[in-house]
PDB file of C-alpha atoms in Angstrom:
ATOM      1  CA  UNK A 212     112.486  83.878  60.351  1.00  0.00           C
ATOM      2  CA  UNK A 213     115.364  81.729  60.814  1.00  0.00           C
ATOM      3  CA  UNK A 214     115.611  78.074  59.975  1.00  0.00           C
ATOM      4  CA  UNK A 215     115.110  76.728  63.328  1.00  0.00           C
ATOM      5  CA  UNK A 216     111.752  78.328  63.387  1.00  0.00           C
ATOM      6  CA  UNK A 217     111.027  77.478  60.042  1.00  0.00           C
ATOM      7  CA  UNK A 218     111.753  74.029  60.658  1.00  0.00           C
ATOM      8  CA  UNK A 219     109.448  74.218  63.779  1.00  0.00           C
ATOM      9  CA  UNK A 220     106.192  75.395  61.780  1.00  0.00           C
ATOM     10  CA  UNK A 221     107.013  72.583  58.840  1.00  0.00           C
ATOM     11  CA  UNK A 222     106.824  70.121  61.412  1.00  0.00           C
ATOM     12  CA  UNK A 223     103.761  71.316  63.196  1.00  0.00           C
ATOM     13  CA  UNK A 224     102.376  71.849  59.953  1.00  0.00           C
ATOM     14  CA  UNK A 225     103.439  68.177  59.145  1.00  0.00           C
ATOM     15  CA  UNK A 226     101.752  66.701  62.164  1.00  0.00           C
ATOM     16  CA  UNK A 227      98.558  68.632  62.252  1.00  0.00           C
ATOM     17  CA  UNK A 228      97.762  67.337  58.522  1.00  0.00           C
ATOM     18  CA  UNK A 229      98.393  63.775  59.432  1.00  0.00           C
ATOM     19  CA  UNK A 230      96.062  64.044  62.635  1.00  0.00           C
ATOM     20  CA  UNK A 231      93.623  65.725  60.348  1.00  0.00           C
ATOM     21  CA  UNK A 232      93.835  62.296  58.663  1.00  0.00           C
ATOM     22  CA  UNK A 233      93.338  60.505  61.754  1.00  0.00           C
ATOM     23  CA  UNK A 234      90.341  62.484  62.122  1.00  0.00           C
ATOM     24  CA  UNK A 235      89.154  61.387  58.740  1.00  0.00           C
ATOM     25  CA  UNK A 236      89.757  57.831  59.335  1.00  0.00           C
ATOM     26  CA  UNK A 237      87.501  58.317  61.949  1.00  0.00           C
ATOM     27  CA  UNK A 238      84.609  59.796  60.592  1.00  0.00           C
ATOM     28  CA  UNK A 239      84.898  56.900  57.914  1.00  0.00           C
ATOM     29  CA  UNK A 240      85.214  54.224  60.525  1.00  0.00           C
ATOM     30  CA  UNK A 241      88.735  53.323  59.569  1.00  0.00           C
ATOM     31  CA  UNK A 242      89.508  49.694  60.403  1.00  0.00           C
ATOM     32  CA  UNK A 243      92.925  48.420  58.746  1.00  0.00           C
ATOM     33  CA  UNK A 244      93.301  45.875  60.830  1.00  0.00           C
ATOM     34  CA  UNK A 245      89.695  43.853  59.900  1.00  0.00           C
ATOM     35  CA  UNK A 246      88.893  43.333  64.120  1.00  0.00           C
ATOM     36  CA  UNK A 247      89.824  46.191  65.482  1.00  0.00           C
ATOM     37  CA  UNK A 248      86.251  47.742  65.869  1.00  0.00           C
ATOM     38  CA  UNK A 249      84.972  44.659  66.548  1.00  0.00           C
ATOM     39  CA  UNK A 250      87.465  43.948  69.494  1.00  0.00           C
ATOM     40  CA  UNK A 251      86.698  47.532  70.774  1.00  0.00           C
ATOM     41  CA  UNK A 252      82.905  47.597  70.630  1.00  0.00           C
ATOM     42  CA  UNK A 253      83.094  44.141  72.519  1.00  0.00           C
ATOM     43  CA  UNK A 254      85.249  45.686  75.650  1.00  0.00           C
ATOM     44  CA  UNK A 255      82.966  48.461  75.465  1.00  0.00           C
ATOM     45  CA  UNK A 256      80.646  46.650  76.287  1.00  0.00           C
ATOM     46  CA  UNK A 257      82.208  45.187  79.043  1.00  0.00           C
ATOM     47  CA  UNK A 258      82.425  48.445  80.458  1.00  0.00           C
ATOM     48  CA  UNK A 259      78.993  49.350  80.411  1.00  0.00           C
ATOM     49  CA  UNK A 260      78.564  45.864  82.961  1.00  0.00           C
ATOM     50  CA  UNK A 261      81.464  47.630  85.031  1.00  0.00           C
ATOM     51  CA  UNK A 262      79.237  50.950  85.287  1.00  0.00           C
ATOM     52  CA  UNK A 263      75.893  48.640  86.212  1.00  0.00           C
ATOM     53  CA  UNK A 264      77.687  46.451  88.242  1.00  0.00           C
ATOM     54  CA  UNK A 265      81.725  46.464  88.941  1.00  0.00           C
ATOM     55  CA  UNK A 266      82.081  43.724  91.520  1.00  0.00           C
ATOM     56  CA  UNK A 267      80.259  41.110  89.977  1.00  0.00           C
ATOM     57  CA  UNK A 268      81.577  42.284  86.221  1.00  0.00           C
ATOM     58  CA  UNK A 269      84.998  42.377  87.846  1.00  0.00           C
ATOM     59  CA  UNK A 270      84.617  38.908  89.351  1.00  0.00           C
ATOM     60  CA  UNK A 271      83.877  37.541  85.909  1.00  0.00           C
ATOM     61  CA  UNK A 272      86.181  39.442  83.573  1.00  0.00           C
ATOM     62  CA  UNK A 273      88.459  37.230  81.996  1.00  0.00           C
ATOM     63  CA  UNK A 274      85.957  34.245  82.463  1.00  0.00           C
ATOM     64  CA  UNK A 275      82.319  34.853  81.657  1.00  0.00           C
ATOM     65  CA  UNK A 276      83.465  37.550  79.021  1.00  0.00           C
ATOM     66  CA  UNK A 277      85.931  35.877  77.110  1.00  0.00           C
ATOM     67  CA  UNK A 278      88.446  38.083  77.455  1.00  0.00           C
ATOM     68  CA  UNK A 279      92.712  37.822  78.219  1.00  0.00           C
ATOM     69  CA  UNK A 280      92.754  41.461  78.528  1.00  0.00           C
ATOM     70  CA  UNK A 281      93.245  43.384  81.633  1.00  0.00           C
ATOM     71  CA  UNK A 282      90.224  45.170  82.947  1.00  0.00           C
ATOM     72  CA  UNK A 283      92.165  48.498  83.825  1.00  0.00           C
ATOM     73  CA  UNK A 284      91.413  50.368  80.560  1.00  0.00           C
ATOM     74  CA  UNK A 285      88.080  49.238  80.674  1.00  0.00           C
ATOM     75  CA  UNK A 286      87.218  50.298  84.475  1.00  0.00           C
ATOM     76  CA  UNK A 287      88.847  53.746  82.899  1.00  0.00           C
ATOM     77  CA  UNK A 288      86.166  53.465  80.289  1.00  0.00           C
ATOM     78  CA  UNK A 289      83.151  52.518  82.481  1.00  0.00           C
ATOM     79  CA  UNK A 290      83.860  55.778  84.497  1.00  0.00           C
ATOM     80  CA  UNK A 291      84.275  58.043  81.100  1.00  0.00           C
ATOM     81  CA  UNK A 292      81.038  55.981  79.663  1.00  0.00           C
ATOM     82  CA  UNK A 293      79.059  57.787  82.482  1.00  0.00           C
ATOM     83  CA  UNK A 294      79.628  61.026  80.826  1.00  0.00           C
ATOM     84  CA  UNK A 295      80.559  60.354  76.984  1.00  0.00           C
ATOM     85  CA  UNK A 296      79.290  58.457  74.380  1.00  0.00           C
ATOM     86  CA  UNK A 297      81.418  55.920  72.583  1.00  0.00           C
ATOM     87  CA  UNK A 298      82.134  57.996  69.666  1.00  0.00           C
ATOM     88  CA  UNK A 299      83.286  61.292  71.730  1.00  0.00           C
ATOM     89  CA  UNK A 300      85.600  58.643  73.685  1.00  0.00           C
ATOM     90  CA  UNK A 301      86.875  57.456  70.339  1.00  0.00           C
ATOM     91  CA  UNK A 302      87.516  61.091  69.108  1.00  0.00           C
ATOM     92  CA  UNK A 303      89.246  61.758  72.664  1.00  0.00           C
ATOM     93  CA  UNK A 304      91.073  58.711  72.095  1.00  0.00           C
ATOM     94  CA  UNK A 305      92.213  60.241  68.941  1.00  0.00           C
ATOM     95  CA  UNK A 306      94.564  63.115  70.819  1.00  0.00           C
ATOM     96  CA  UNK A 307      96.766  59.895  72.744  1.00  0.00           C
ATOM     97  CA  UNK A 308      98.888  59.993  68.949  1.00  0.00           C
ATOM     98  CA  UNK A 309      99.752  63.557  69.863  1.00  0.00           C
ATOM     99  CA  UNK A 310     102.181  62.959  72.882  1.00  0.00           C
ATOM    100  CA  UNK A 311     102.961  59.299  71.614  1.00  0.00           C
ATOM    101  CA  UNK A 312     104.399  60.490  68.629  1.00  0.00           C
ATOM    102  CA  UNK A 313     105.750  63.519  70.752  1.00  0.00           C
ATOM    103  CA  UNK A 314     107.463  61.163  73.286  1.00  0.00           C
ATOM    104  CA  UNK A 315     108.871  58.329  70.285  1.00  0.00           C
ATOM    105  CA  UNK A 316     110.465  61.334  68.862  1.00  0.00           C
ATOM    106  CA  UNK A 317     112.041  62.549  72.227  1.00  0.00           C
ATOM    107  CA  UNK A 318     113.018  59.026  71.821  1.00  0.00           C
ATOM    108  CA  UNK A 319     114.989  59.073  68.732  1.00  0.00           C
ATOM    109  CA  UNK A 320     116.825  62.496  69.506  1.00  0.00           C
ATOM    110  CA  UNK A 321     118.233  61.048  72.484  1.00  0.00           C
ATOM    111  CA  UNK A 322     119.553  57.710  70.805  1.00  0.00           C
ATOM    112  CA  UNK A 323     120.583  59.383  67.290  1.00  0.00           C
ATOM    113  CA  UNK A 324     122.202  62.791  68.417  1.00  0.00           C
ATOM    114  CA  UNK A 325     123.648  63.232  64.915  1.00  0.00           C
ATOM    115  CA  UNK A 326     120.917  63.111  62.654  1.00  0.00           C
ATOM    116  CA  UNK A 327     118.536  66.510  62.134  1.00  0.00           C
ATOM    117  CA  UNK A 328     115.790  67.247  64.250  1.00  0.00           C
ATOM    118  CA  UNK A 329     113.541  67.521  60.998  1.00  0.00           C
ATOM    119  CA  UNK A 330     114.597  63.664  59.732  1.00  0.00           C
ATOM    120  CA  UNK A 331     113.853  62.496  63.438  1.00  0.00           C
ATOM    121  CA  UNK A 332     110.403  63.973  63.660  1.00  0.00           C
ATOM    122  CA  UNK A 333     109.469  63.108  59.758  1.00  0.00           C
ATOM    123  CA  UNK A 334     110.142  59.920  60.963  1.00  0.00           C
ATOM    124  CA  UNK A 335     108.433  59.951  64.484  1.00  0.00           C
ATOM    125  CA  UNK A 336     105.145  61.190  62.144  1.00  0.00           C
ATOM    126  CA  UNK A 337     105.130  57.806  60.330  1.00  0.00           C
ATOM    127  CA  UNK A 338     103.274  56.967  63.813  1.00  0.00           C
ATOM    128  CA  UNK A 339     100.278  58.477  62.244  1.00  0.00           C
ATOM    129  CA  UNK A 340     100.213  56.381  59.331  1.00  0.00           C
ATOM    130  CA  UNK A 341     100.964  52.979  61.011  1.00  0.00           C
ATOM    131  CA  UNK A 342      98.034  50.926  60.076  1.00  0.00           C
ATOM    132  CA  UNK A 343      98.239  49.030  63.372  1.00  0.00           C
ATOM    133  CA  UNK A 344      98.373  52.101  65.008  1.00  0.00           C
ATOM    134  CA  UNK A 345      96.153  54.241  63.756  1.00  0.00           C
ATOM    135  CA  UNK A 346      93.387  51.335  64.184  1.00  0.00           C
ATOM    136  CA  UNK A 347      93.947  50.619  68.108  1.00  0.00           C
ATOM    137  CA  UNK A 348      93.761  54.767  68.604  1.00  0.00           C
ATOM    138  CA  UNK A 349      90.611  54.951  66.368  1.00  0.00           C
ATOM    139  CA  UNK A 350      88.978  52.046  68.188  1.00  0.00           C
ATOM    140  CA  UNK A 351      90.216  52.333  71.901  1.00  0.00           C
ATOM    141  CA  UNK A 352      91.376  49.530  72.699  1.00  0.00           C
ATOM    142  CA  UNK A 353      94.059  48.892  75.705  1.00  0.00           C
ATOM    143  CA  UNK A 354      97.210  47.875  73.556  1.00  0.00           C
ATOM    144  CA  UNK A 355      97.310  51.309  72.043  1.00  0.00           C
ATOM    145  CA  UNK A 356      97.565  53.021  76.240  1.00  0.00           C
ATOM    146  CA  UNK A 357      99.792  50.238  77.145  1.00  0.00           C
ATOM    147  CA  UNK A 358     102.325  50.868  74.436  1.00  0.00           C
ATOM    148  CA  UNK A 359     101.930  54.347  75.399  1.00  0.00           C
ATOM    149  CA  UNK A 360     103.152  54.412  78.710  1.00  0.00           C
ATOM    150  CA  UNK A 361     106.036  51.764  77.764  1.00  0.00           C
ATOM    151  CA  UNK A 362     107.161  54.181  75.141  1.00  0.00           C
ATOM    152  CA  UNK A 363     107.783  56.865  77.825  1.00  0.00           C
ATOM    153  CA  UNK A 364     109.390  54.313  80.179  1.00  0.00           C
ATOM    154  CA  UNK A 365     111.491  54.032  77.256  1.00  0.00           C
ATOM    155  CA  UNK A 366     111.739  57.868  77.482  1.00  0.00           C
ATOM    156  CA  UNK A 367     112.838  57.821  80.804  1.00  0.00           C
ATOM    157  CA  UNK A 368     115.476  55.406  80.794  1.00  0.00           C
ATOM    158  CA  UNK A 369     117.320  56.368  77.740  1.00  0.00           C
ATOM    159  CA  UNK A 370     117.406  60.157  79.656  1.00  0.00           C
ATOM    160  CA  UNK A 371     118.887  58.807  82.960  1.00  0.00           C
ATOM    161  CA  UNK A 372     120.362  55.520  81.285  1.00  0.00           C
ATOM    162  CA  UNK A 373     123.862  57.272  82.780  1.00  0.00           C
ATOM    163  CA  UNK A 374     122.096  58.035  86.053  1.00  0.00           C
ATOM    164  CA  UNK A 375     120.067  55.095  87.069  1.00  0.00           C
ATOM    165  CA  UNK A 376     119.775  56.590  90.809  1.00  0.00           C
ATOM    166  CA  UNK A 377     116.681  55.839  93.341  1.00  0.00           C
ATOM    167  CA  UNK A 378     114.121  58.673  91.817  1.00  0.00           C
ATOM    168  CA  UNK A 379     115.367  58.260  87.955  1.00  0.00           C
ATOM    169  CA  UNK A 380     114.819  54.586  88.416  1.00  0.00           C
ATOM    170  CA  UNK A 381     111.420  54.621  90.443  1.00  0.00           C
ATOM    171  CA  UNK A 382     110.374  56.875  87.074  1.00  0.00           C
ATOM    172  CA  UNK A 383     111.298  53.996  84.674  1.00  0.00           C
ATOM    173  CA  UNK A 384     109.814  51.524  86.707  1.00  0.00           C
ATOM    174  CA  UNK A 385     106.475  53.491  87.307  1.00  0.00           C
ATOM    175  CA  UNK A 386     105.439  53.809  83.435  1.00  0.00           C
ATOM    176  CA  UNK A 387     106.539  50.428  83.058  1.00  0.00           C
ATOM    177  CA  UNK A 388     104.189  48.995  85.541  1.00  0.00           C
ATOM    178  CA  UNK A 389     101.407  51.511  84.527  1.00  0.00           C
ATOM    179  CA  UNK A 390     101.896  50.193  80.699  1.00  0.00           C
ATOM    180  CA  UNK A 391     101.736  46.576  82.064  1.00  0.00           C
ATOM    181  CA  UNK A 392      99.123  46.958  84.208  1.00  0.00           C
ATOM    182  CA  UNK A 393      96.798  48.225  81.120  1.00  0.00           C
ATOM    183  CA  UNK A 394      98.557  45.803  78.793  1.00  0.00           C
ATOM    184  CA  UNK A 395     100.202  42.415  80.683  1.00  0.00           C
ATOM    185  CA  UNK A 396     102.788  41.865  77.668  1.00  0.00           C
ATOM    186  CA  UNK A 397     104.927  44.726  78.102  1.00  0.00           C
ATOM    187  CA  UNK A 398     105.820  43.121  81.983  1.00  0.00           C
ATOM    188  CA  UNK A 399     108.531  41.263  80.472  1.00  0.00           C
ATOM    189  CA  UNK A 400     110.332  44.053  80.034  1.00  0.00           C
ATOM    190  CA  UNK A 401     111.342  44.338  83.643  1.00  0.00           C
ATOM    191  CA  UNK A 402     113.461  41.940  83.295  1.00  0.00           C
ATOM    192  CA  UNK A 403     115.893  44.073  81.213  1.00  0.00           C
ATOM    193  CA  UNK A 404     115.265  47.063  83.079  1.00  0.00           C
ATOM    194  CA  UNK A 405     116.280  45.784  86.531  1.00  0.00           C
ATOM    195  CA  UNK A 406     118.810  44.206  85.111  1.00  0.00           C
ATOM    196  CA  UNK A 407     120.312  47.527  84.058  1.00  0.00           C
ATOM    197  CA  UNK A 408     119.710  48.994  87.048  1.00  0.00           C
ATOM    198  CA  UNK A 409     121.506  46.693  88.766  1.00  0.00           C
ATOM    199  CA  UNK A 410     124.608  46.649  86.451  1.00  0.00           C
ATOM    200  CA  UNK A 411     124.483  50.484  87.011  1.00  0.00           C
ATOM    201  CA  UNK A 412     123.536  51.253  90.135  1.00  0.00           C
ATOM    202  CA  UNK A 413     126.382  50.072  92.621  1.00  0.00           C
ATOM    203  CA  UNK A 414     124.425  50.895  95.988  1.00  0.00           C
ATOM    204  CA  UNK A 415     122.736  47.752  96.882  1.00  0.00           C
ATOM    205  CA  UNK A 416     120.074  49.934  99.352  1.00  0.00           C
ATOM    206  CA  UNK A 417     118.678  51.717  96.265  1.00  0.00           C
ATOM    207  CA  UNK A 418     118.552  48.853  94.200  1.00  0.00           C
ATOM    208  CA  UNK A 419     116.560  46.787  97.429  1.00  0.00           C
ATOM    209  CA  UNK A 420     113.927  50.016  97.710  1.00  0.00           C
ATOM    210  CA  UNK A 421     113.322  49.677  94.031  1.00  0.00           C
ATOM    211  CA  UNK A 422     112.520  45.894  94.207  1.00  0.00           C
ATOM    212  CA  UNK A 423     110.426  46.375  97.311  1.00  0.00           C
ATOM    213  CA  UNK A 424     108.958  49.331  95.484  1.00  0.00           C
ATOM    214  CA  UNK A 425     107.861  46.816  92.437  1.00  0.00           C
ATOM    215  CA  UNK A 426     106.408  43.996  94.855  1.00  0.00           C
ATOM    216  CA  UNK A 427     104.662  46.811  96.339  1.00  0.00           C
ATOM    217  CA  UNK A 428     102.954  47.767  93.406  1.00  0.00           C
ATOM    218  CA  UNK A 429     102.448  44.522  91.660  1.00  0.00           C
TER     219      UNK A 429
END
């Protein structure tokens, strides 16, 4: 077996323990962050009223319920409600650290070509043990799907960052506005990203599709 190989089955080995502990954490209810249940159960809940009744729960998200979230994730919820219960969502939940830390490692081998593939993914498994982390993914809650999908925006640009063309870009932009559509913070980072584009992309037709294609689907 050479070491490549070996290296492969450490780091699967490596991985699968940590999720095992993410699987622990969530048989004991794991909560690092103090409100994380609490702020999960309460959307939950929310989703239920989406399931019983979406227009009138949709007319009074964000006022009658308290809430600055968006109700994406939780419309996603209502409809997996129908068919789970809460804890077999949680425990599906669970699997999202798989490709997170998957993609956050693709991550780092792109931007730090000269360190080993081992360091890179030791490091991409510290995802697993990020209190923060590990508490949004054990309690589904929308921040932990948002950052999701802005980590593989990330993905994407730092693979065509020398390529910014029409499709390369629409991919950036598309996980970026999924991410901010689930999670409204991350919108800011638009900014930056059509800003690169522009910068990069000297065709001022591609770069006028791609802004037409963002109004479009804000």
């Amino acid at each position: 077996m050479n070491k490549y190989i070996k290296e492969k089955y450490f780091i699967f080995l490596i991985f699968l323990i940590l999720y095992f502990s993410l699987l622990i954490g969530l048989y004991l209810n794991e909560d690092n962050l103090g409100g994380a249940a609490h702020d999960s159960m309460y959307h939950f809940k929310i989703s239920e009223k989406f399931s019983e009744n979406f227009i009138k729960t949709f007319n009074e998200f964000g006022n009658l319920e308290q809430t600055r979230n968006s109700p994406i994730f939780w419309i996603f919820l209502s409809f997996l409600s129908k068919f789970f219960s809460y804890k077999k969502i949680q425990f599906l939940n669970t699997i999202l650290i798989i490709p997170f830390s998957y993609f956050f490692y693709k991550c780092l081998k792109m931007k730090y070509e000269g360190i080993s593939s081992l360091h890179l993914a030791f490091l991409s498994s510290f995802l697993f043990l990020s209190p923060s982390l590990r508490s949004l993914i054990i309690w589904p809650y929308s921040l932990s799907w948002g950052l999701f999908f802005f980590v593989i925006s990330i993905y994407f640009f730092l693979k065509y960052e020398k390529n910014l063309n029409l499709a390369n870009s629409l991919k950036i932009i598309s996980s970026l506005v999924i991410a901010s559509y689930i999670y409204p913070s991350f919108a800011v980072f638009y900014i930056f990203y059509i800003y690169k584009i522009f910068i990069s992309n000297p065709n001022k037709n591609t770069f006028i599709l791609i802004i037409i294609f963002s109004l479009l689907m804000s």
